[in-house]
Amino acid sequence: MTTASINIPESATAADYPPIPVPNALTEFFWEGVANHKLMILRCGACGTYIHYPRPICPSCLSMDDLAPEQVSGRGTIYSHTTTVQPFHPYFVDKVPYNLIIVALEEDENIRITSNLIDFPNDDIRIGMPVEVTFQEVAPGLTLPLFKLA
Amino acid sequence: MANRDRVAAIGVGYSTTGRRTGLNRRQLVAQAAKKAMEDCGITPDQIDGVVLHAGVAGAEPPGLDWIDALDVAQMLGITPITFYNSDQGGPAYIHAAISAIAAIQSGQAHTVLTVRVINQRLSSAEERDSVQGPMRIPGDSQFTMPFGSVTPIQTIAALPAQRHMERYGTTEEQFGAHVIAQRANAVLNDDAIMRDPLTMDDYLNSRYVSKPVRLLDCDYPVDSASAVIYTTEERSRDFAKKPVFVESAALSATDILPAGFEKLHDLNMNSPYHAAQTLWSRTDLKPSDVDCAQLYDGFTIIVFQWLEALGFCGEGEAGSFVESGATRLDGSLPVNTDGGACNVGRRHGANFCIESIRQLRGNESGARQVKDAEVAVWANATGPFSGAVLMTAN
Ligand SMILES: [Zn+2]
């Protein structure tokens, strides 16, 4: 299953879907992983550096030949957060207020994932809270990696 | 800049500025450039370089009038030119200023007109409602936008501001203290758009956009062009206004996340921090020598980042520094003496350059004039790229 299989109905409107990821050759593994409920991060086999967003070269050792996606634990801590009150996209008009979080991954705190925290009151979110990934189909055909309190 | 001839700023000008002026970019540029030339009494034949930084905030509306640096030169009769540059992307006047300064220092041109122009054609609600069908996101935004991270208010304002609060104990009242102080400066500025005094209750009762960022923490979108003319020190004394000199200039690009992050401090200490290090390394002047600071205020947190990055206070101390009154017009470091982009309109950094020049001329800022101002610093942008320029009166 590849991400090319994110199939969105012809009749879908901007209010039905959040902005939909369009993978390319570098990022397809990430969304394929999400479809299979795995959080995959590109990693350099030569020096062990995690690379996100995906790039064709390791910024630590400049290796280009030894990069491969690796499943990470999906655990991390909240690095920062905000609760958005004003919608800037049709899909979010009836979703406000909604939270955004940045997660610092357990494997490498410099690797940060933007997502949403589910099943938790927005006003109680704090930096440093431990979280873990979960996967949800947020609209027909579109699964996203979200987080819940660990 | 001990090893080089100095670059001087000699003329400044603004176009008509406001919401929905009905003016296109070509008209706005023409107005601002003409004002800047009249300001210092220069004629087009005395200029040999043009740098334009043009942009639209948000989605590009259909049929937008195109303009580039060569159009500007041709339109104003500036010919021949030896240096030009046009960058349609990015939000910052700093690119235009630093390109011009570098061109003059390297001898590629002797006198350069810089212009920043922006049309703000759509409101955020109009822009939101103009989205037809599902939006499809290639590039790095595929990792952020699907989750609802769709505007700089969230990424370069709310997320850093929240971290500043939780990490350093910064309070919403401290953000408010800055907003109120710079509005008080705008009250003294005839050119400002927002001129009603604000109280802390006004601030705390104003609406959130993305917590902890409120509408009053955001700059005010306008149609506007801003122009500044730079030349060599040698030529700078030939014109109508007292020249102001570039002491040091620095541009920095980093990624907010994640590349290079380990080399920098934090979501709040990225490119401004690096630009400031470079800025101070190129001068004998120190933060304590600065008489006024004009700090980019696209969002309040950015002013706090620059106060810390430039060394006016310690890391994490901007909140208490602002709350102490230090940054008010009567404080030890007056900040955003024109009222800032929140009040004079979003000029993406150019207003901070122009206000620095006016303050250092010594007689152009009326009731908001900083007494005996001899050193000013202005800053532009934050996050992935930014820059700052230190200017002196003598
Ligand atoms: Zn490597």
XYZ file of C-alpha atoms and ligand atoms in Angstrom:
545
model
C 0.000 0.000 0.000
C 1.449 3.312 -0.944
C 0.317 6.808 -0.253
C -0.763 7.133 -3.831
C -3.747 5.297 -2.411
C -4.918 8.324 -0.388
C -8.115 8.418 -2.388
C -10.229 11.488 -1.945
C -13.771 11.498 -3.357
C -14.289 13.780 -6.356
C -17.101 15.551 -4.547
C -14.945 16.491 -1.543
C -14.833 20.154 -0.569
C -12.259 22.177 1.317
C -14.488 21.925 4.365
C -14.391 18.108 4.279
C -10.625 17.690 4.434
C -7.711 19.364 6.157
C -4.854 20.205 3.798
C -3.951 16.830 2.272
C -0.313 15.720 2.165
C 1.092 15.170 -1.318
C 4.033 12.791 -0.881
C 7.010 12.705 -3.185
C 9.773 10.147 -3.613
C 11.490 11.425 -0.463
C 8.441 11.496 1.784
C 6.346 8.601 0.544
C 7.739 6.215 3.190
C 6.385 8.471 5.946
C 2.795 8.388 4.723
C 2.993 4.724 3.796
C 4.097 4.135 7.385
C 1.167 6.166 8.674
C -1.220 4.121 6.547
C 0.243 1.028 8.237
C 0.081 2.689 11.684
C 3.835 3.073 12.030
C 5.770 6.279 12.668
C 8.774 6.155 10.348
C 11.679 8.618 10.433
C 14.571 8.719 7.973
C 17.870 7.734 9.607
C 21.496 7.733 8.525
C 22.993 4.258 8.763
C 26.512 5.636 8.736
C 26.283 7.867 11.807
C 22.855 7.233 13.321
C 21.428 10.729 12.825
C 17.652 11.018 12.453
C 16.658 13.305 9.571
C 13.284 15.051 9.588
C 11.999 16.569 7.421
C 13.301 13.965 4.962
C 16.323 15.073 2.962
C 18.506 13.175 0.475
C 21.655 13.751 2.526
C 22.705 13.360 6.147
C 23.441 16.793 7.669
C 25.898 15.252 10.126
C 28.158 13.134 7.890
C 26.933 14.011 4.372
C 26.206 10.375 3.602
C 23.795 9.961 0.695
C 23.884 6.196 0.266
C 23.003 4.904 3.670
C 19.712 6.622 4.512
C 16.693 4.502 5.341
C 13.379 4.907 7.135
C 13.314 3.442 10.620
C 10.332 2.925 12.839
C 10.526 5.024 16.004
C 8.753 4.405 19.288
C 6.202 7.138 18.746
C 6.876 8.347 22.276
C 8.080 11.810 23.131
C 7.308 14.933 25.109
C 5.430 18.111 24.273
C 7.933 20.773 23.220
C 5.373 23.525 22.716
C 1.677 23.954 22.017
C -1.005 26.435 21.090
C -4.780 26.480 20.988
C -6.006 28.067 17.788
C -9.194 30.063 18.145
C -9.593 31.661 14.723
C -9.934 29.297 11.743
C -7.737 29.991 8.722
C -8.961 27.105 6.544
C -12.536 25.924 5.833
C -12.000 22.487 7.405
C -11.194 24.073 10.770
C -14.165 26.452 10.918
C -16.183 24.030 13.055
C -13.083 22.561 14.766
C -11.988 25.650 16.703
C -10.706 25.892 19.302
C -8.246 23.131 18.443
C -4.767 22.412 19.730
C -1.476 22.080 17.912
C 1.471 20.420 19.585
C 5.126 19.970 18.742
C 6.464 16.641 19.980
C 10.160 16.121 20.716
C 10.808 12.454 19.966
C 12.203 10.129 22.601
C 14.891 8.875 20.198
C 16.233 12.387 19.530
C 14.767 15.500 21.138
C 15.919 17.563 18.155
C 13.488 15.686 15.940
C 10.160 17.430 16.292
C 6.773 16.367 14.969
C 3.818 18.728 14.560
C 0.499 17.116 15.434
C -2.607 17.332 17.632
C -3.184 15.996 21.152
C -6.451 14.057 21.368
C -8.721 13.201 24.280
C -7.293 15.889 26.538
C -8.512 19.406 27.502
C -6.719 22.109 25.530
C -6.326 24.341 28.580
C -4.483 21.639 30.524
C -1.758 20.973 27.951
C 1.735 21.722 29.257
C 5.251 21.550 27.861
C 7.037 18.377 28.930
C 3.981 16.130 29.072
C 4.774 12.603 27.836
C 2.789 11.592 24.767
C 2.598 8.685 22.357
C 1.482 8.382 18.794
C -1.867 7.022 17.681
C -3.349 6.835 14.220
C -6.750 8.158 13.214
C -8.653 8.401 9.957
C -9.622 12.064 10.246
C -11.562 12.085 6.972
C -12.385 9.287 4.519
C -9.090 7.981 3.137
C -6.877 10.295 5.177
C -5.097 8.894 8.226
C -2.868 11.148 10.330
C -0.431 10.417 13.173
C -1.964 12.072 16.246
C -0.846 11.906 19.849
C -2.426 11.008 23.175
C -1.128 11.358 26.689
C 1.276 8.491 27.495
C 33.201 48.460 9.551
C 36.706 49.552 10.142
C 38.167 48.077 6.975
C 35.775 49.536 4.445
C 34.342 52.813 3.345
C 31.075 53.304 5.124
C 27.666 53.075 3.507
C 25.205 55.872 4.275
C 21.419 56.110 4.128
C 20.429 59.429 2.599
C 16.753 59.404 1.630
C 13.561 57.776 2.879
C 9.972 57.723 1.686
C 6.627 56.003 2.122
C 3.764 55.585 -0.314
C 0.167 56.113 0.622
C -0.403 53.411 3.225
C -3.639 51.804 4.332
C -6.191 49.066 3.886
C -7.446 48.645 0.334
C -5.870 51.752 -1.098
C -6.864 50.690 -4.594
C -3.275 51.352 -5.648
C -1.353 48.675 -7.506
C 2.231 47.767 -6.759
C 3.614 49.916 -9.553
C 1.831 52.991 -8.196
C 2.888 52.275 -4.620
C 6.534 51.843 -5.638
C 6.477 55.047 -7.702
C 5.094 57.055 -4.791
C 7.607 55.787 -2.245
C 10.613 56.125 -4.548
C 9.655 59.664 -5.542
C 9.303 60.634 -1.862
C 12.715 59.158 -1.042
C 14.377 61.010 -3.938
C 12.687 64.275 -2.934
C 13.648 63.687 0.703
C 17.354 63.994 -0.093
C 17.169 65.968 -3.327
C 18.641 63.268 -5.532
C 17.822 62.811 -9.202
C 17.460 59.476 -11.007
C 20.693 59.997 -12.960
C 22.614 60.007 -9.660
C 21.396 56.482 -8.818
C 22.982 53.373 -10.343
C 21.365 50.498 -8.491
C 17.852 49.290 -7.677
C 16.796 46.561 -5.296
C 13.149 45.642 -4.991
C 11.592 43.225 -2.591
C 7.981 42.705 -3.618
C 5.459 40.478 -1.992
C 1.875 39.645 -1.317
C 0.715 38.409 2.051
C -1.211 35.175 1.708
C -2.495 33.710 -1.516
C -1.566 35.525 -4.705
C -4.787 36.912 -6.174
C -5.374 36.376 -9.900
C -4.175 39.109 -12.215
C -1.794 40.597 -9.700
C 0.274 43.370 -11.182
C 3.826 42.179 -11.610
C 6.780 44.446 -10.962
C 10.497 43.794 -10.696
C 13.645 45.851 -10.134
C 14.140 46.560 -13.829
C 10.560 47.846 -14.098
C 11.288 50.177 -11.207
C 14.440 51.523 -12.838
C 12.721 52.046 -16.184
C 9.640 53.614 -14.618
C 11.713 56.144 -12.651
C 14.231 56.892 -15.385
C 17.115 55.386 -13.446
C 19.521 54.363 -16.197
C 22.000 52.894 -16.686
C 22.159 50.706 -13.588
C 25.056 48.503 -12.551
C 23.327 46.505 -9.846
C 19.824 45.188 -9.414
C 18.095 42.389 -7.642
C 14.535 41.227 -7.401
C 13.191 38.640 -5.065
C 9.491 37.976 -5.250
C 9.582 35.620 -2.292
C 10.069 36.087 1.416
C 8.677 38.721 3.680
C 11.561 40.942 4.550
C 12.992 44.370 3.743
C 16.257 43.156 5.260
C 17.100 41.395 1.992
C 16.820 44.603 0.002
C 18.822 46.642 2.504
C 21.641 44.125 2.849
C 21.866 43.591 -0.914
C 22.247 47.334 -1.406
C 24.801 47.717 1.393
C 26.861 44.814 0.028
C 26.696 46.160 -3.521
C 28.006 49.560 -2.417
C 30.706 48.084 -0.190
C 31.941 45.867 -3.003
C 31.919 48.690 -5.512
C 29.260 47.197 -7.770
C 27.174 50.341 -7.437
C 27.631 53.676 -5.677
C 24.032 54.686 -4.989
C 21.179 52.202 -4.617
C 17.435 52.695 -4.303
C 15.807 49.975 -2.186
C 12.064 49.407 -2.147
C 9.782 47.082 -0.259
C 6.215 46.902 -1.576
C 3.252 44.816 -0.510
C -0.363 44.562 -1.510
C -2.694 43.103 1.056
C -5.513 42.202 -1.264
C -7.470 39.671 0.769
C -8.609 39.520 4.365
C -7.888 36.266 6.160
C -11.595 35.344 6.036
C -11.764 36.058 2.292
C -8.624 34.029 1.796
C -9.983 31.166 3.866
C -13.273 31.131 2.003
C -11.581 31.319 -1.390
C -10.206 27.798 -0.935
C -11.958 25.608 -3.506
C -11.920 21.854 -3.064
C -9.488 20.036 -0.789
C -6.140 21.770 -0.502
C -3.205 19.551 -1.487
C 0.121 20.217 0.155
C 3.482 19.186 -1.275
C 6.817 20.092 0.298
C 7.640 20.364 3.986
C 4.172 21.726 4.780
C 2.805 18.192 4.309
C 4.172 17.558 7.818
C 2.409 20.519 9.431
C -0.638 21.779 7.532
C -2.750 18.581 7.739
C -2.822 19.084 11.515
C -4.113 22.628 11.227
C -0.791 24.451 11.358
C -1.642 26.840 8.571
C -0.485 30.335 9.514
C 2.634 32.072 10.853
C 0.556 33.209 13.823
C 0.796 29.617 15.019
C 4.297 28.654 13.903
C 6.443 31.723 14.449
C 4.305 33.372 17.113
C 2.097 31.144 19.271
C 4.369 28.111 19.620
C 7.467 30.155 20.528
C 5.424 32.465 22.778
C 3.916 29.551 24.683
C 7.374 28.039 25.165
C 8.727 31.403 26.308
C 5.966 31.577 28.912
C 6.361 28.069 30.262
C 10.146 27.997 30.123
C 10.901 31.479 31.472
C 7.760 32.480 33.350
C 6.854 35.180 30.849
C 3.300 36.427 31.357
C 0.538 37.688 29.114
C 0.718 40.972 31.032
C 4.338 41.282 29.894
C 3.324 40.826 26.271
C 0.640 43.418 26.941
C 3.161 45.852 28.421
C 4.969 45.907 25.080
C 1.772 46.316 23.053
C 0.675 49.212 25.258
C 4.093 50.902 25.178
C 4.389 50.847 21.420
C 0.817 52.060 21.015
C 1.761 54.987 23.269
C 4.508 55.806 20.744
C 2.027 55.565 17.879
C -0.135 58.176 19.603
C 2.775 60.590 19.017
C 3.187 59.630 15.345
C 0.995 61.433 12.815
C 1.727 58.679 10.286
C 0.435 55.877 12.498
C -2.866 54.212 11.650
C -3.716 52.885 15.110
C -3.579 55.807 17.523
C -6.022 55.170 20.361
C -4.221 54.622 23.681
C -4.503 51.099 25.106
C -4.821 49.917 28.686
C -3.920 46.537 30.149
C -7.636 45.765 30.433
C -8.012 46.496 26.711
C -5.205 44.073 25.997
C -6.364 41.291 28.305
C -9.939 41.594 27.037
C -8.936 41.453 23.374
C -9.524 38.256 21.457
C -7.119 35.407 20.974
C -6.145 34.262 17.500
C -4.014 31.315 18.606
C -3.250 31.258 22.338
C -1.342 33.020 23.769
C -1.276 35.325 20.724
C -4.004 37.951 20.554
C -5.083 40.109 17.660
C -3.318 43.034 19.354
C -0.031 41.086 19.148
C -0.209 41.004 15.346
C 1.009 43.612 12.873
C -1.590 45.500 10.874
C -1.950 44.510 7.197
C -1.774 47.360 4.706
C -0.933 48.207 1.117
C 2.362 50.021 1.307
C 5.689 50.730 -0.314
C 8.758 51.965 1.538
C 11.933 53.298 -0.059
C 15.413 54.004 1.279
C 18.385 55.273 -0.746
C 21.932 54.267 0.217
C 25.225 55.646 -1.076
C 28.919 55.856 -0.228
C 30.092 57.989 2.682
C 32.016 60.119 0.193
C 28.891 61.035 -1.788
C 26.535 61.152 1.170
C 27.350 64.727 2.215
C 26.171 66.152 -1.117
C 22.462 65.763 -0.438
C 19.746 67.625 1.407
C 19.568 65.535 4.562
C 22.135 64.622 7.160
C 23.399 61.149 6.240
C 23.089 58.240 8.639
C 25.753 55.541 8.545
C 25.643 51.759 8.473
C 27.948 50.570 11.241
C 27.279 46.852 10.954
C 24.841 44.615 9.123
C 24.070 40.926 9.438
C 21.791 38.411 7.793
C 21.190 34.917 9.093
C 19.266 31.899 7.896
C 18.561 28.895 10.071
C 15.716 26.423 10.155
C 13.269 26.700 13.004
C 12.963 22.956 12.978
C 14.831 20.752 12.865
C 17.985 21.256 10.833
C 20.710 23.041 12.699
C 18.626 23.177 15.821
C 21.233 21.546 17.982
C 23.637 24.335 17.085
C 21.270 27.005 18.348
C 19.431 27.357 21.585
C 15.775 27.092 21.101
C 12.585 27.838 19.235
C 13.084 31.372 20.552
C 16.825 31.661 19.948
C 17.349 30.820 16.300
C 18.222 33.142 13.423
C 17.918 36.428 15.403
C 20.372 35.029 17.914
C 22.828 34.110 15.184
C 22.344 37.401 13.287
C 22.950 39.366 16.484
C 26.190 37.499 17.188
C 27.387 38.399 13.702
C 26.206 42.004 14.014
C 28.171 42.638 17.220
C 31.252 40.841 15.890
C 31.574 43.464 13.162
C 31.681 46.557 15.380
C 33.306 47.927 18.498
C 29.927 49.215 19.669
C 28.055 47.301 22.347
C 24.390 46.877 23.236
C 24.814 49.510 25.964
C 25.761 52.073 23.284
C 22.368 51.798 21.555
C 20.034 54.763 22.040
C 16.934 53.283 20.434
C 15.942 49.910 18.999
C 13.404 49.325 16.246
C 12.533 45.643 16.530
C 10.375 43.653 14.144
C 6.946 43.188 15.660
C 5.085 40.956 13.257
C 4.131 39.395 16.577
C 4.991 40.552 20.109
C 7.133 37.499 20.853
C 9.515 38.528 18.058
C 10.322 41.776 19.863
C 11.126 39.710 22.956
C 13.355 37.406 20.887
C 15.311 40.346 19.483
C 15.696 42.055 22.886
C 17.349 38.874 24.141
C 19.246 38.020 20.959
C 20.771 41.506 20.721
C 21.862 41.351 24.349
C 19.695 44.126 25.788
C 18.663 41.635 28.458
C 19.493 38.024 29.239
C 17.920 34.970 27.645
C 14.384 34.611 28.941
C 14.399 38.050 30.579
C 12.590 40.097 27.921
C 9.282 39.928 29.768
C 10.577 41.512 32.949
C 12.731 43.953 30.950
C 9.687 45.243 29.078
C 7.543 45.243 32.199
C 10.129 47.418 33.970
C 9.418 50.245 31.538
C 12.909 50.128 30.036
C 11.570 49.978 26.481
C 9.173 52.903 26.822
C 9.998 56.210 25.194
C 11.213 57.524 28.565
C 13.055 54.312 29.408
C 16.705 53.352 29.011
C 16.109 51.722 25.605
C 13.163 53.195 23.683
C 11.780 50.472 21.387
C 9.664 50.913 18.256
C 9.397 54.656 18.616
C 7.193 54.990 15.516
C 4.628 52.658 17.078
C 5.809 49.529 15.286
C 4.177 47.662 12.441
C 1.237 46.857 14.729
C 0.333 50.536 14.531
C 1.944 52.064 11.434
C 1.116 49.066 9.241
C 2.901 45.947 8.103
C 5.927 47.126 6.152
C 7.944 43.993 6.833
C 10.874 45.740 8.399
C 11.197 48.858 6.261
C 9.505 51.081 8.836
C 12.122 50.050 11.380
C 14.921 51.112 9.052
C 13.218 54.402 8.218
C 12.421 55.198 11.859
C 16.068 54.511 12.793
C 17.219 56.952 10.111
C 14.744 59.618 11.218
C 15.742 59.256 14.860
C 19.427 59.568 13.995
C 18.847 62.648 11.864
C 17.820 64.132 15.186
C 15.015 66.423 14.177
C 12.430 64.379 12.333
C 10.587 62.440 14.979
C 8.713 65.244 16.718
C 7.320 64.352 20.125
C 8.776 60.854 19.882
C 12.338 62.039 19.211
C 14.870 60.231 21.389
C 17.145 62.927 22.791
C 20.701 62.885 21.434
C 20.134 59.595 19.602
C 23.454 58.572 18.042
C 23.176 54.798 17.706
C 20.134 52.844 16.547
C 19.588 49.201 15.726
C 16.789 47.806 13.598
C 15.831 44.214 13.071
C 13.711 42.280 10.639
C 11.966 38.903 10.742
C 12.572 35.803 12.872
C 12.668 32.027 12.732
C 14.230 30.601 9.583
C 15.758 33.867 8.428
C 16.278 37.338 9.743
C 18.757 40.148 10.011
C 19.681 43.339 11.781
C 21.472 46.593 10.990
C 23.277 48.929 13.377
C 23.276 52.592 12.329
C 25.044 55.665 13.666
C 24.482 59.398 13.377
C 28.169 60.243 13.003
Zn 25.173 10.530 8.854
